[in-house]
Amino acid sequence: MLRLTDVIIDCPDTMALAAFYAEVTGLPVGESRAFCLCRNRGVTWTEAGPVWP
């Protein structure tokens, strides 16, 4: 069985998205909740393989 535990939604304004979902669900946006903001440039390609210890 596959269980999804995290959801990642890419958007330009994370706080606006959080406010939207807070309004939809009726749950507050709180700083005590786990939150990770990841800013990257999408998938990258490298020819170098991993270096293991």
Coordinates of N, CA and C in Angstrom, one line a residue:
M1 N 0.8 -1.2 0.0 CA 0.0 0.0 0.0 C 0.9 1.2 0.0
L2 N 0.6 2.2 -0.8 CA 1.3 3.4 -0.9 C 0.6 4.5 0.0
R3 N 1.4 5.1 0.8 CA 0.8 6.1 1.7 C 1.6 7.4 1.5
L4 N 0.9 8.4 1.1 CA 1.5 9.7 0.9 C 1.5 10.5 2.2
T5 N 2.6 11.0 2.6 CA 2.7 11.7 3.9 C 2.9 13.2 3.7
D6 N 3.4 13.6 2.6 CA 3.7 15.0 2.4 C 3.2 15.4 1.0
V7 N 2.9 16.7 0.9 CA 2.4 17.3 -0.3 C 3.3 18.5 -0.7
I8 N 3.7 18.6 -1.9 CA 4.6 19.7 -2.3 C 3.8 20.4 -3.5
I9 N 3.5 21.7 -3.3 CA 2.8 22.4 -4.3 C 3.8 23.6 -4.6
D10 N 4.1 23.7 -5.9 CA 5.0 24.8 -6.3 C 4.1 26.0 -6.7
C11 N 4.5 27.2 -6.1 CA 3.7 28.4 -6.4 C 4.6 29.6 -6.1
P12 N 4.3 30.7 -6.7 CA 5.1 31.9 -6.6 C 4.9 32.6 -5.2
D13 N 3.7 32.5 -4.6 CA 3.4 33.2 -3.4 C 2.9 32.2 -2.4
T14 N 3.8 31.6 -1.5 CA 3.4 30.5 -0.6 C 2.4 31.0 0.5
M15 N 2.6 32.2 1.0 CA 1.7 32.7 2.0 C 0.3 32.9 1.5
A16 N 0.1 33.3 0.2 CA -1.2 33.5 -0.4 C -1.9 32.1 -0.5
L17 N -1.1 31.1 -0.9 CA -1.6 29.8 -1.1 C -2.0 29.2 0.3
A18 N -1.2 29.4 1.3 CA -1.5 29.0 2.7 C -2.8 29.6 3.1
A19 N -3.0 30.9 2.9 CA -4.2 31.6 3.3 C -5.4 31.0 2.5
F20 N -5.2 30.7 1.3 CA -6.3 30.1 0.5 C -6.7 28.8 1.1
Y21 N -5.8 27.9 1.4 CA -6.1 26.6 2.0 C -6.6 26.7 3.4
A22 N -6.2 27.7 4.1 CA -6.7 28.0 5.5 C -8.2 28.3 5.4
E23 N -8.5 29.1 4.4 CA -9.9 29.5 4.2 C -10.8 28.3 3.8
V24 N -10.2 27.5 2.9 CA -11.0 26.3 2.4 C -11.2 25.3 3.5
T25 N -10.1 25.0 4.3 CA -10.2 24.0 5.3 C -10.7 24.5 6.6
G26 N -10.7 25.8 6.9 CA -11.1 26.3 8.2 C -10.0 26.1 9.2
L27 N -8.8 25.7 8.8 CA -7.7 25.6 9.7 C -6.8 26.8 9.7
P28 N -6.2 27.2 10.8 CA -5.3 28.4 10.8 C -4.0 28.1 10.2
V29 N -3.3 29.1 9.7 CA -1.9 28.9 9.3 C -1.1 29.3 10.6
G30 N -0.4 28.3 11.1 CA 0.4 28.6 12.3 C 1.9 28.3 12.1
E31 N 2.7 29.1 12.8 CA 4.1 28.9 12.7 C 4.6 27.6 13.4
S32 N 3.7 27.0 14.3 CA 4.1 25.8 15.0 C 4.0 24.6 14.1
R33 N 3.3 24.7 12.9 CA 3.2 23.6 12.0 C 4.5 23.4 11.2
A34 N 4.7 22.2 10.9 CA 5.9 21.9 10.1 C 5.7 22.5 8.7
F35 N 6.7 23.3 8.3 CA 6.7 24.0 7.0 C 8.1 24.0 6.4
C36 N 8.1 23.7 5.2 CA 9.4 23.8 4.5 C 9.2 24.5 3.2
L37 N 10.0 25.5 3.0 CA 9.9 26.3 1.7 C 11.2 25.9 0.9
C38 N 11.0 25.3 -0.2 CA 12.1 24.9 -1.0 C 12.1 25.7 -2.3
R39 N 13.1 26.5 -2.6 CA 13.2 27.2 -3.8 C 14.3 26.6 -4.6
N40 N 13.9 26.1 -5.8 CA 14.9 25.5 -6.7 C 14.5 25.8 -8.1
R41 N 15.3 25.4 -9.0 CA 15.1 25.7 -10.4 C 14.6 24.4 -11.2
G42 N 14.0 23.5 -10.5 CA 13.5 22.4 -11.1 C 14.5 21.3 -11.2
V43 N 14.3 20.4 -12.2 CA 15.1 19.2 -12.3 C 16.4 19.7 -13.0
T44 N 17.5 19.2 -12.4 CA 18.8 19.5 -13.0 C 19.5 18.2 -13.4
W45 N 20.4 18.3 -14.4 CA 21.1 17.1 -14.9 C 22.6 17.3 -14.6
T46 N 23.2 16.2 -14.2 CA 24.6 16.2 -14.0 C 25.2 14.9 -14.5
E47 N 26.4 14.9 -15.1 CA 27.0 13.7 -15.6 C 27.8 13.1 -14.5
A48 N 28.1 13.8 -13.4 CA 28.9 13.3 -12.3 C 28.0 12.3 -11.5
G49 N 28.5 11.2 -11.2 CA 27.8 10.3 -10.3 C 28.1 10.6 -8.8
P50 N 27.3 9.9 -7.9 CA 27.5 10.2 -6.5 C 28.9 9.7 -6.0
V51 N 29.4 10.3 -5.0 CA 30.7 9.9 -4.4 C 30.4 9.4 -3.0
W52 N 30.6 8.1 -2.8 CA 30.2 7.5 -1.6 C 31.5 7.4 -0.7
P53 N 31.2 7.5 0.6 CA 32.4 7.4 1.5 C 33.1 6.1 1.5

